[in-house]
PDB file of N, CA and C in Angstrom:
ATOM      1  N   UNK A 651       0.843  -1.175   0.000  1.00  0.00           N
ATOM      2  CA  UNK A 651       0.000   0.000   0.000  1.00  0.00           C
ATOM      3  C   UNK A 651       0.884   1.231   0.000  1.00  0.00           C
ATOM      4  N   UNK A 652       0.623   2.358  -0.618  1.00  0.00           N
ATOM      5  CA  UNK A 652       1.225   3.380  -0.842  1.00  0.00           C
ATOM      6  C   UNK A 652       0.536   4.532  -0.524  1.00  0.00           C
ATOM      7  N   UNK A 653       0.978   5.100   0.334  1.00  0.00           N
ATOM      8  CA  UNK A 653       0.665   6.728   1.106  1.00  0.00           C
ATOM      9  C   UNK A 653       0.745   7.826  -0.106  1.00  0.00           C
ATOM     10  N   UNK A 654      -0.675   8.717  -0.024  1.00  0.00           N
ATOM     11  CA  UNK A 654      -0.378   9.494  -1.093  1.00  0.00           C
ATOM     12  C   UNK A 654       0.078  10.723  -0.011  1.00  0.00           C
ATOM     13  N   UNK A 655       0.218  12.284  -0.603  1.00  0.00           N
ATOM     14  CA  UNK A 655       0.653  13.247   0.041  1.00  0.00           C
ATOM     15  C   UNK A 655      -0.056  13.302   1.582  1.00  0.00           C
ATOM     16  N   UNK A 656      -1.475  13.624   1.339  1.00  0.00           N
ATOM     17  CA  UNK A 656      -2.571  13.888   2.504  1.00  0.00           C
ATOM     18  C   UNK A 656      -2.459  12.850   3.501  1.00  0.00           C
ATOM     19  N   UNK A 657      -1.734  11.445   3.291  1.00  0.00           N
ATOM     20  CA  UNK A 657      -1.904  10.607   4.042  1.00  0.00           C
ATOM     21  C   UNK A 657      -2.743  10.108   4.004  1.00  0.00           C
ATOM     22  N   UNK A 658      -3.731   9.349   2.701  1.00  0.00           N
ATOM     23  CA  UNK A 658      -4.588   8.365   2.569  1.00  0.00           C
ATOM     24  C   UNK A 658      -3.703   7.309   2.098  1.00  0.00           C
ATOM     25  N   UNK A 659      -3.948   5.588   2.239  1.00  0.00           N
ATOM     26  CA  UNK A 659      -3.511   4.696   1.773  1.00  0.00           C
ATOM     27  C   UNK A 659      -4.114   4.862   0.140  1.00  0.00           C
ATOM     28  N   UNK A 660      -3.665   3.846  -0.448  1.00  0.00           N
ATOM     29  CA  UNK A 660      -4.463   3.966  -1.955  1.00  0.00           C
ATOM     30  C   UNK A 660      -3.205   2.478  -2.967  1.00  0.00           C
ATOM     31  N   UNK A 661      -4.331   1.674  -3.291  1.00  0.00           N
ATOM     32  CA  UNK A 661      -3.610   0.779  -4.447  1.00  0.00           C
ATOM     33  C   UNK A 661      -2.583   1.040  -5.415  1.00  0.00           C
ATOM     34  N   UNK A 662      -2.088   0.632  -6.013  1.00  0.00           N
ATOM     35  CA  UNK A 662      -0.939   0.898  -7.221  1.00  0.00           C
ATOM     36  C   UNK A 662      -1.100   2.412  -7.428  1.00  0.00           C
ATOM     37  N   UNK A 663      -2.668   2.891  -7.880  1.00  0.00           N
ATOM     38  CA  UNK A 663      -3.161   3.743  -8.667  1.00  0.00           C
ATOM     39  C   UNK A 663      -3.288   4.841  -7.682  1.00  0.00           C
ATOM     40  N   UNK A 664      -2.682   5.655  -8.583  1.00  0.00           N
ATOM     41  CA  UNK A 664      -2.974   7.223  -7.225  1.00  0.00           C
ATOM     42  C   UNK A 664      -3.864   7.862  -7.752  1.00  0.00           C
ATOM     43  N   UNK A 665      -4.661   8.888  -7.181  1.00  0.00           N
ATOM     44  CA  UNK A 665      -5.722   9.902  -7.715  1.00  0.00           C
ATOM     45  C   UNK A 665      -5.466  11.059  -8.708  1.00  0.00           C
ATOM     46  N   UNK A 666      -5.901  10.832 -10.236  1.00  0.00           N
ATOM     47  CA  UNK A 666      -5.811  11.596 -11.063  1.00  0.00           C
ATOM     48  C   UNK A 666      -6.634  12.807 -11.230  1.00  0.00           C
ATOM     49  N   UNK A 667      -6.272  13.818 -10.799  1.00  0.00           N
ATOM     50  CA  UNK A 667      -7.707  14.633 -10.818  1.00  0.00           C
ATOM     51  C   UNK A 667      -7.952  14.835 -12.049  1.00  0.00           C
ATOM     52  N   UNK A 668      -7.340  14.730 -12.964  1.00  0.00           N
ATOM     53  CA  UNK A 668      -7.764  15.185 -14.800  1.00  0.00           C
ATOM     54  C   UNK A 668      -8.936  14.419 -15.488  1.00  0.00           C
ATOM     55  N   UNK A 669      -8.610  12.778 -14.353  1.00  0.00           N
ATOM     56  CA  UNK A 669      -9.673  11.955 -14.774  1.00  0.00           C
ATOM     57  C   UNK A 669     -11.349  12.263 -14.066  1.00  0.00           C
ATOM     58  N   UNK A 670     -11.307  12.766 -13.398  1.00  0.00           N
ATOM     59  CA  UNK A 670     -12.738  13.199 -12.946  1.00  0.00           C
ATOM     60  C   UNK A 670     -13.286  14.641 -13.027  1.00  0.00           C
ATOM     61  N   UNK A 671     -12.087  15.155 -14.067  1.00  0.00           N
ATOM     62  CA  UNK A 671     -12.725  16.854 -14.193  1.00  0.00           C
ATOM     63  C   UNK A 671     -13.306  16.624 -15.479  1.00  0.00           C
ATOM     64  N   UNK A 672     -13.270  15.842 -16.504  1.00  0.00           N
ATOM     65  CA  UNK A 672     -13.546  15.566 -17.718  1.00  0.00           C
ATOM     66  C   UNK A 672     -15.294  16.471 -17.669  1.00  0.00           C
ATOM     67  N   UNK A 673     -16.128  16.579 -16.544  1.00  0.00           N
ATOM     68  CA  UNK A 673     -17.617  16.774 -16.729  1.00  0.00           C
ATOM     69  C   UNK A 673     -17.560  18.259 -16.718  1.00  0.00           C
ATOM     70  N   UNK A 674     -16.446  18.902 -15.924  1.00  0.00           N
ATOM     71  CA  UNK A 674     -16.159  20.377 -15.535  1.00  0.00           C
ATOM     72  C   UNK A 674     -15.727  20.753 -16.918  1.00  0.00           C
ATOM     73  N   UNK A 675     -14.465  20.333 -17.380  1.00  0.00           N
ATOM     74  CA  UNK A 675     -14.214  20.453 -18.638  1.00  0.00           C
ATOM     75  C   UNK A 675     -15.424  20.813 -19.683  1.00  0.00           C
ATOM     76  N   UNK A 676     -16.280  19.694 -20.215  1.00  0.00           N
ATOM     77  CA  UNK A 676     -17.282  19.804 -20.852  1.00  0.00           C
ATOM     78  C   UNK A 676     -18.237  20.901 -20.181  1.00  0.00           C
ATOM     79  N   UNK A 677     -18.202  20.921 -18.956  1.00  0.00           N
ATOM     80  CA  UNK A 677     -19.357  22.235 -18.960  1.00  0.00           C
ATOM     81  C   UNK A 677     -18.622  23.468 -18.936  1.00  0.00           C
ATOM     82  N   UNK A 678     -17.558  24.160 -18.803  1.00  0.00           N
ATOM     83  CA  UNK A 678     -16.770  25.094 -19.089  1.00  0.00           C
ATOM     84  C   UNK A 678     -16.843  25.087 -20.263  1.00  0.00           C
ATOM     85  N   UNK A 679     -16.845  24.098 -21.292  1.00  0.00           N
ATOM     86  CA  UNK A 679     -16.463  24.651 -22.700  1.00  0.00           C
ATOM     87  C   UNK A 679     -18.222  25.024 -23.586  1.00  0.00           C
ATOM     88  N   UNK A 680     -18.852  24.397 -22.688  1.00  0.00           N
ATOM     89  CA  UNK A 680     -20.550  24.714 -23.136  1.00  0.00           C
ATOM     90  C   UNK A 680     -20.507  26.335 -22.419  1.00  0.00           C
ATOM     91  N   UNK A 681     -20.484  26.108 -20.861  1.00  0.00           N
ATOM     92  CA  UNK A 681     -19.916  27.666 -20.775  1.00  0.00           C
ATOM     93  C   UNK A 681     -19.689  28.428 -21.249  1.00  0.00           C
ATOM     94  N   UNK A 682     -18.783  28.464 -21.906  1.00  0.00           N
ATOM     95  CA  UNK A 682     -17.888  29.658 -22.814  1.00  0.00           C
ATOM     96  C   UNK A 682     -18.828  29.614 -24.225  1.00  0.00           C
ATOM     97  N   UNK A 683     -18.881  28.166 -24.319  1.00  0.00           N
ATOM     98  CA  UNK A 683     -19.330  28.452 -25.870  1.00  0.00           C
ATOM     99  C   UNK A 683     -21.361  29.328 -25.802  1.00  0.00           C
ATOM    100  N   UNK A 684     -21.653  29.217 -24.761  1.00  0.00           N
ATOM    101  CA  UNK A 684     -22.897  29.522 -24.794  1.00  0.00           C
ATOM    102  C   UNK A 684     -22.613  31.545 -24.369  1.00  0.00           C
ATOM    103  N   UNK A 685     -21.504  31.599 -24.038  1.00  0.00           N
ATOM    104  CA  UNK A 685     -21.319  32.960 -24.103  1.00  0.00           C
ATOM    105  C   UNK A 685     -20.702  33.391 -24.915  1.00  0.00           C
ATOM    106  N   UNK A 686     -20.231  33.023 -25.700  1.00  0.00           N
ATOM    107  CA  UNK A 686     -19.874  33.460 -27.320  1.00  0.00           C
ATOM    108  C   UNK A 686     -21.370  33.954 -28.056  1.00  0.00           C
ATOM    109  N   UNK A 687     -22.098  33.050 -27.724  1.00  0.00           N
ATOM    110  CA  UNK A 687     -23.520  32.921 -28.202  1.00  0.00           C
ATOM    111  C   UNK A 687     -24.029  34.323 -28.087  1.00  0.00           C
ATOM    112  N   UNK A 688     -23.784  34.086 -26.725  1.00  0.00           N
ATOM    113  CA  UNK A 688     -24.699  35.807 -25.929  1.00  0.00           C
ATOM    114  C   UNK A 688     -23.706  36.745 -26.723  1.00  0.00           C
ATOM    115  N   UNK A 689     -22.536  36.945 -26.761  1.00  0.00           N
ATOM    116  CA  UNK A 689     -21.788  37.793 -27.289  1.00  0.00           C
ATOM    117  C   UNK A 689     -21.945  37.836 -28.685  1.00  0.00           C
ATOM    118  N   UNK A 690     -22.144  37.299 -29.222  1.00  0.00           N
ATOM    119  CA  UNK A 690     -22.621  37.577 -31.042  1.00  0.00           C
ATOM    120  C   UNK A 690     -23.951  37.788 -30.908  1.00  0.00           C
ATOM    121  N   UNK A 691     -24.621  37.431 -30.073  1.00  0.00           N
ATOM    122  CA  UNK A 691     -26.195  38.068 -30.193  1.00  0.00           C
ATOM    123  C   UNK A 691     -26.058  39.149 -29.717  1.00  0.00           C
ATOM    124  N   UNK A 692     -25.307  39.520 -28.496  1.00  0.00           N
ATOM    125  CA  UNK A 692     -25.187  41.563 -28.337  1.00  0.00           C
ATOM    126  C   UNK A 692     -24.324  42.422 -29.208  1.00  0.00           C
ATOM    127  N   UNK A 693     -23.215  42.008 -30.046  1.00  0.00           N
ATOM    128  CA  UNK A 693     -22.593  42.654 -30.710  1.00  0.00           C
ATOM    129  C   UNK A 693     -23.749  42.625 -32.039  1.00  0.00           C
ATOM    130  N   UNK A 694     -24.792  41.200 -32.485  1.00  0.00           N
ATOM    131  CA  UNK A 694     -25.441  41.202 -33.514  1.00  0.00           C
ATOM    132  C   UNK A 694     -26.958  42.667 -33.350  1.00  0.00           C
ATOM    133  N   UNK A 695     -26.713  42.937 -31.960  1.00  0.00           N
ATOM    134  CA  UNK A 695     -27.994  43.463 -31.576  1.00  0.00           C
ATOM    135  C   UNK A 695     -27.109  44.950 -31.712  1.00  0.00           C
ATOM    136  N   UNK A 696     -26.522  44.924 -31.088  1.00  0.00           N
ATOM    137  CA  UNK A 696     -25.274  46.533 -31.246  1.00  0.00           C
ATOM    138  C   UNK A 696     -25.823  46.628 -32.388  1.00  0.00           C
ATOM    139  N   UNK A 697     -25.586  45.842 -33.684  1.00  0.00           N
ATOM    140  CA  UNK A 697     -24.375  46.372 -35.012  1.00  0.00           C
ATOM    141  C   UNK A 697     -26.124  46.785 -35.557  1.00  0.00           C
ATOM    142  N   UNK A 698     -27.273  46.202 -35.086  1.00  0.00           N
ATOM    143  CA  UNK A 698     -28.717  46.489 -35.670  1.00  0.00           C
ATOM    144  C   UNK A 698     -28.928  48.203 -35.061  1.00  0.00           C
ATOM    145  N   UNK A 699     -28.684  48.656 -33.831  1.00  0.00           N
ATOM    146  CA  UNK A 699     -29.163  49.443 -32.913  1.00  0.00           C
ATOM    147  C   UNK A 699     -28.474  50.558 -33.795  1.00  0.00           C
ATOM    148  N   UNK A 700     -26.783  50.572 -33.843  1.00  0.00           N
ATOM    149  CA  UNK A 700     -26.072  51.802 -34.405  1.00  0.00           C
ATOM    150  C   UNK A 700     -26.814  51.813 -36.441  1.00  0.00           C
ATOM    151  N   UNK A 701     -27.168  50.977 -36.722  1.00  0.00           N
ATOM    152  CA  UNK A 701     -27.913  51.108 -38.083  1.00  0.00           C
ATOM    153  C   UNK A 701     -28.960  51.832 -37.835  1.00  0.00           C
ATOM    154  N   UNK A 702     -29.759  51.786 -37.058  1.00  0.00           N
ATOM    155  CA  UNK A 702     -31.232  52.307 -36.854  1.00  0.00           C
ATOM    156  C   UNK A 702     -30.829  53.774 -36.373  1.00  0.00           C
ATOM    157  N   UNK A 703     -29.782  54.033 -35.804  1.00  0.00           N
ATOM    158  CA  UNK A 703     -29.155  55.115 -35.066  1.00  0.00           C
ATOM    159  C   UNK A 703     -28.798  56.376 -36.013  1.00  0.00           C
ATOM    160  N   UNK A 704     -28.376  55.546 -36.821  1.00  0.00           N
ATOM    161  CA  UNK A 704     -27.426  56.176 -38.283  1.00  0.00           C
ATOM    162  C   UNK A 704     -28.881  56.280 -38.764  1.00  0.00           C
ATOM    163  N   UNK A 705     -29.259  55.838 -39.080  1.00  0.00           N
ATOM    164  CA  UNK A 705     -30.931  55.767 -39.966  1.00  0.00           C
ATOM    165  C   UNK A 705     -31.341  57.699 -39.156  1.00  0.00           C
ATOM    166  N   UNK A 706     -31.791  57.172 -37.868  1.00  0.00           N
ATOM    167  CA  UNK A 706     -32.316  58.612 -37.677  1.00  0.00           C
ATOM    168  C   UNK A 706     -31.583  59.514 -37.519  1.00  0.00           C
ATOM    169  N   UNK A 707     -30.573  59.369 -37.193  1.00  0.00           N
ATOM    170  CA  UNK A 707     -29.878  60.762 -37.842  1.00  0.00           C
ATOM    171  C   UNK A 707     -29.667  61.066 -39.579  1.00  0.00           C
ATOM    172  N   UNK A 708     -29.722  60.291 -39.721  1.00  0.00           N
ATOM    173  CA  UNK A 708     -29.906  60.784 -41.679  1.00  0.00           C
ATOM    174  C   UNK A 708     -31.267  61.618 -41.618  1.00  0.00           C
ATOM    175  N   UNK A 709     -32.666  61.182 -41.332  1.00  0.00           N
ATOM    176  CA  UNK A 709     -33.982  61.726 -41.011  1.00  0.00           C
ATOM    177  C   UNK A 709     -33.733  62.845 -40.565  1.00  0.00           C
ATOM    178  N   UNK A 710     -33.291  63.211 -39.406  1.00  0.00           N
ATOM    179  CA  UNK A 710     -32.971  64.169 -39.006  1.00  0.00           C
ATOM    180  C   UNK A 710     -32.408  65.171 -39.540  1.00  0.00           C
ATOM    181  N   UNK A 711     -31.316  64.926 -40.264  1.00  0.00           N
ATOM    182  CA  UNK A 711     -30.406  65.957 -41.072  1.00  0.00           C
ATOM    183  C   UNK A 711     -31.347  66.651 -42.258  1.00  0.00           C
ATOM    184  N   UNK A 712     -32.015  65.679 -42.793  1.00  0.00           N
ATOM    185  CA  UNK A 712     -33.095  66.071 -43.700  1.00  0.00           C
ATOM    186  C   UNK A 712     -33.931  66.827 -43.350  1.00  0.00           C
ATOM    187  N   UNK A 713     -34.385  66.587 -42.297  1.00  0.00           N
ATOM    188  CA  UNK A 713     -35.703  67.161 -41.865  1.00  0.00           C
ATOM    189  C   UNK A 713     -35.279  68.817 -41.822  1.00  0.00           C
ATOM    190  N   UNK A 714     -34.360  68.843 -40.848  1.00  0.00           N
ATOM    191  CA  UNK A 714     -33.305  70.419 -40.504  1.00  0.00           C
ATOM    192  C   UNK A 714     -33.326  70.799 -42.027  1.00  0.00           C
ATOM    193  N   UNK A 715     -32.831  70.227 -42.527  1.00  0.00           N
ATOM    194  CA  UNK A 715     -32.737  70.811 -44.381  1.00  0.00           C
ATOM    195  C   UNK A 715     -34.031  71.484 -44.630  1.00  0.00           C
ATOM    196  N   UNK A 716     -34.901  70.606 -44.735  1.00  0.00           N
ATOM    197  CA  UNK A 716     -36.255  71.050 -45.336  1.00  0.00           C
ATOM    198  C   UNK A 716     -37.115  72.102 -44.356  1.00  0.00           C
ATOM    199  N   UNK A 717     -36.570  72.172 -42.865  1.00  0.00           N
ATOM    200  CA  UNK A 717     -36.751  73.442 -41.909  1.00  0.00           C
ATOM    201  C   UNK A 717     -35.941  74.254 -42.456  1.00  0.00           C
ATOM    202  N   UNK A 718     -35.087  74.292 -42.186  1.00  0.00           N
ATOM    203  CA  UNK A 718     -34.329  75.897 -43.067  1.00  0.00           C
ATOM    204  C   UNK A 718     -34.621  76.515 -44.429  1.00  0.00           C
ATOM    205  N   UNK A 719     -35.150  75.388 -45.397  1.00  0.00           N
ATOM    206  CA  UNK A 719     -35.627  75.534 -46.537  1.00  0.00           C
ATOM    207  C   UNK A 719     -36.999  76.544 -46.220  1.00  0.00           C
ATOM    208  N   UNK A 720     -38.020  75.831 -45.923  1.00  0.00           N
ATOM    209  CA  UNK A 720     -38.887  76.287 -45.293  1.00  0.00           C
ATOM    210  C   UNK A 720     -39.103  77.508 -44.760  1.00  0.00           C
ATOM    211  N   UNK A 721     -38.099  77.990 -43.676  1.00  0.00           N
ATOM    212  CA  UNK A 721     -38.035  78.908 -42.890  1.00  0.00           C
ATOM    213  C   UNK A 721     -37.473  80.112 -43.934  1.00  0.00           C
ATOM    214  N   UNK A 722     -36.642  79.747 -44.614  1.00  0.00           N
ATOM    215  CA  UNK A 722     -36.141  80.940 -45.864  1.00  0.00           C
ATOM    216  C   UNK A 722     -37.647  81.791 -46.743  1.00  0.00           C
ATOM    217  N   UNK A 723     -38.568  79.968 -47.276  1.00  0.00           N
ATOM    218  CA  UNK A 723     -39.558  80.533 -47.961  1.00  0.00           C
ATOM    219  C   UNK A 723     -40.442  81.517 -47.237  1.00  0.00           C
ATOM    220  N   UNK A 724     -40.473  81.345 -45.654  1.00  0.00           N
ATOM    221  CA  UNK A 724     -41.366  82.432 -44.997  1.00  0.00           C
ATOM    222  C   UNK A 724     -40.906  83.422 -45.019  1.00  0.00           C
ATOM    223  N   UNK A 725     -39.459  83.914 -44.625  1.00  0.00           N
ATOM    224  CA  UNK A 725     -39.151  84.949 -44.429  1.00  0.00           C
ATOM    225  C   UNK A 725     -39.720  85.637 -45.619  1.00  0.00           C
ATOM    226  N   UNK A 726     -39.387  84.935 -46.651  1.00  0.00           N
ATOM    227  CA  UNK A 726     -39.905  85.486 -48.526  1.00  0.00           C
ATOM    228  C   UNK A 726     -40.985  85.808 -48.286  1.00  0.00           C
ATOM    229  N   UNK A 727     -42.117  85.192 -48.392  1.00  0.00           N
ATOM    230  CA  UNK A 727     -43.279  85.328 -48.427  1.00  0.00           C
ATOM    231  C   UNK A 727     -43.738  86.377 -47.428  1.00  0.00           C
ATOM    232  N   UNK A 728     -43.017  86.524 -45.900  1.00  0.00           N
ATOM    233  CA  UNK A 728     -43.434  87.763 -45.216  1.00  0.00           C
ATOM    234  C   UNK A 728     -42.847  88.929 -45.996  1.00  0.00           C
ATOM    235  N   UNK A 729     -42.122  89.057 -46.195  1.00  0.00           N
ATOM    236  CA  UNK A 729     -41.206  90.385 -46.762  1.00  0.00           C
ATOM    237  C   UNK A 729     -42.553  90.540 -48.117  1.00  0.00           C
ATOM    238  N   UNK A 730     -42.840  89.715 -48.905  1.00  0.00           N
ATOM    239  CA  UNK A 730     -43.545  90.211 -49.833  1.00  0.00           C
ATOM    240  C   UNK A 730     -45.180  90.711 -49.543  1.00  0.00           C
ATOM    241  N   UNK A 731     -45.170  89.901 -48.643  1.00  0.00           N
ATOM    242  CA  UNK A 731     -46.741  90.548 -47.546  1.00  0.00           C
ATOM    243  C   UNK A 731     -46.339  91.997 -47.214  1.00  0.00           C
ATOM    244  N   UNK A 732     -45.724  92.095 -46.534  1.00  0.00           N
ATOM    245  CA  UNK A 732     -45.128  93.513 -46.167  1.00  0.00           C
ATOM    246  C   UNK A 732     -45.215  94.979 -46.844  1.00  0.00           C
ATOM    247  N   UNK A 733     -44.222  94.230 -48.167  1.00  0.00           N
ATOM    248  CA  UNK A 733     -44.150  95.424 -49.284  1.00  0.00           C
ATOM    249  C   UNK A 733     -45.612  95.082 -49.780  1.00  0.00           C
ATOM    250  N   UNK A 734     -46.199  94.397 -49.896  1.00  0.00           N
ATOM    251  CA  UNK A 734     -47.821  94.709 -50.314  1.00  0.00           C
ATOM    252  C   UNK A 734     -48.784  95.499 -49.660  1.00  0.00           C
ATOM    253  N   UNK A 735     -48.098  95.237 -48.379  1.00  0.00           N
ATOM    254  CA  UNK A 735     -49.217  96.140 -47.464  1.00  0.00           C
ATOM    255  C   UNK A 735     -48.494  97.830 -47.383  1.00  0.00           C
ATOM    256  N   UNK A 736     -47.235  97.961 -47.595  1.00  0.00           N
ATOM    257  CA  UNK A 736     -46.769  98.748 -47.508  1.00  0.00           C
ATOM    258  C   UNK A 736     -47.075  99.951 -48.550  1.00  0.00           C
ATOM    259  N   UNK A 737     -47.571  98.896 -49.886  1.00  0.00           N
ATOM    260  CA  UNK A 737     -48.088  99.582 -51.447  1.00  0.00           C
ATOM    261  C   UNK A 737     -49.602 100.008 -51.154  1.00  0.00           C
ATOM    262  N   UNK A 738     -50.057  98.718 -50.248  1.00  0.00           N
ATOM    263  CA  UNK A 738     -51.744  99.591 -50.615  1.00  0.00           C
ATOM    264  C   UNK A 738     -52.082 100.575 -49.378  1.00  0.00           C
ATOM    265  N   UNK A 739     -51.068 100.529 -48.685  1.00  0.00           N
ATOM    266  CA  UNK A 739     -51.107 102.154 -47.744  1.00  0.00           C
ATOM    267  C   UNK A 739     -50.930 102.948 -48.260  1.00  0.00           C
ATOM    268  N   UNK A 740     -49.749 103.214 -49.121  1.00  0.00           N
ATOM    269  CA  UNK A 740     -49.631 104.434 -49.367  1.00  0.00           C
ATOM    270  C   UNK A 740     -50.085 104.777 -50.753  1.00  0.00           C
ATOM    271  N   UNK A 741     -50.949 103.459 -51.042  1.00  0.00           N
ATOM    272  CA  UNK A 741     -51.433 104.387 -53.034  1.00  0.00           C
ATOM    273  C   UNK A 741     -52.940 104.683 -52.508  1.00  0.00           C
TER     274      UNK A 741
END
């Protein structure tokens, strides 16, 4: 009989711990691999969010366009109200 470190007896065969982690192993690597998972589904969900992001700011930029556009034609259109009213005052 042969004394291992701790002082248990034990047959020929001493205690391998590599041989009974084999289940830890396999669930560490489901582990990881199931968070790869999560991680390509949040980077897949990111890469959707900054598209939609970019989307409304394009909308946006437009919109400002067609406000300033807009806002030019009023000023026009008041100024020509103006000098109209300004003509049938004084004729």
């Amino acid at each position: 009989m042969r004394y291992d470190h701790d002082g248990r007896g034990s047959e020929m065969c001493s205690y391998q711990p590599w041989e009974d982690d084999s289940s830890e192993v396999d669930d560490n690597a489901r582990r990881i691999n199931g968070m790869e998972r999560v991680d390509a589904r949040w980077e897949t969900q990111m890469a959707m969010l900054e598209a939609r992001i970019a989307n409304v700011e394009a909308r946006v930029e437009r919109l400002e366009a067609r406000m300033l556009y807009l806002q030019k034609g009023l000023r026009v259109l008041c100024g020509l109200f103006l000098v109209t009213l300004f003509y049938a005052i004084c004729k």
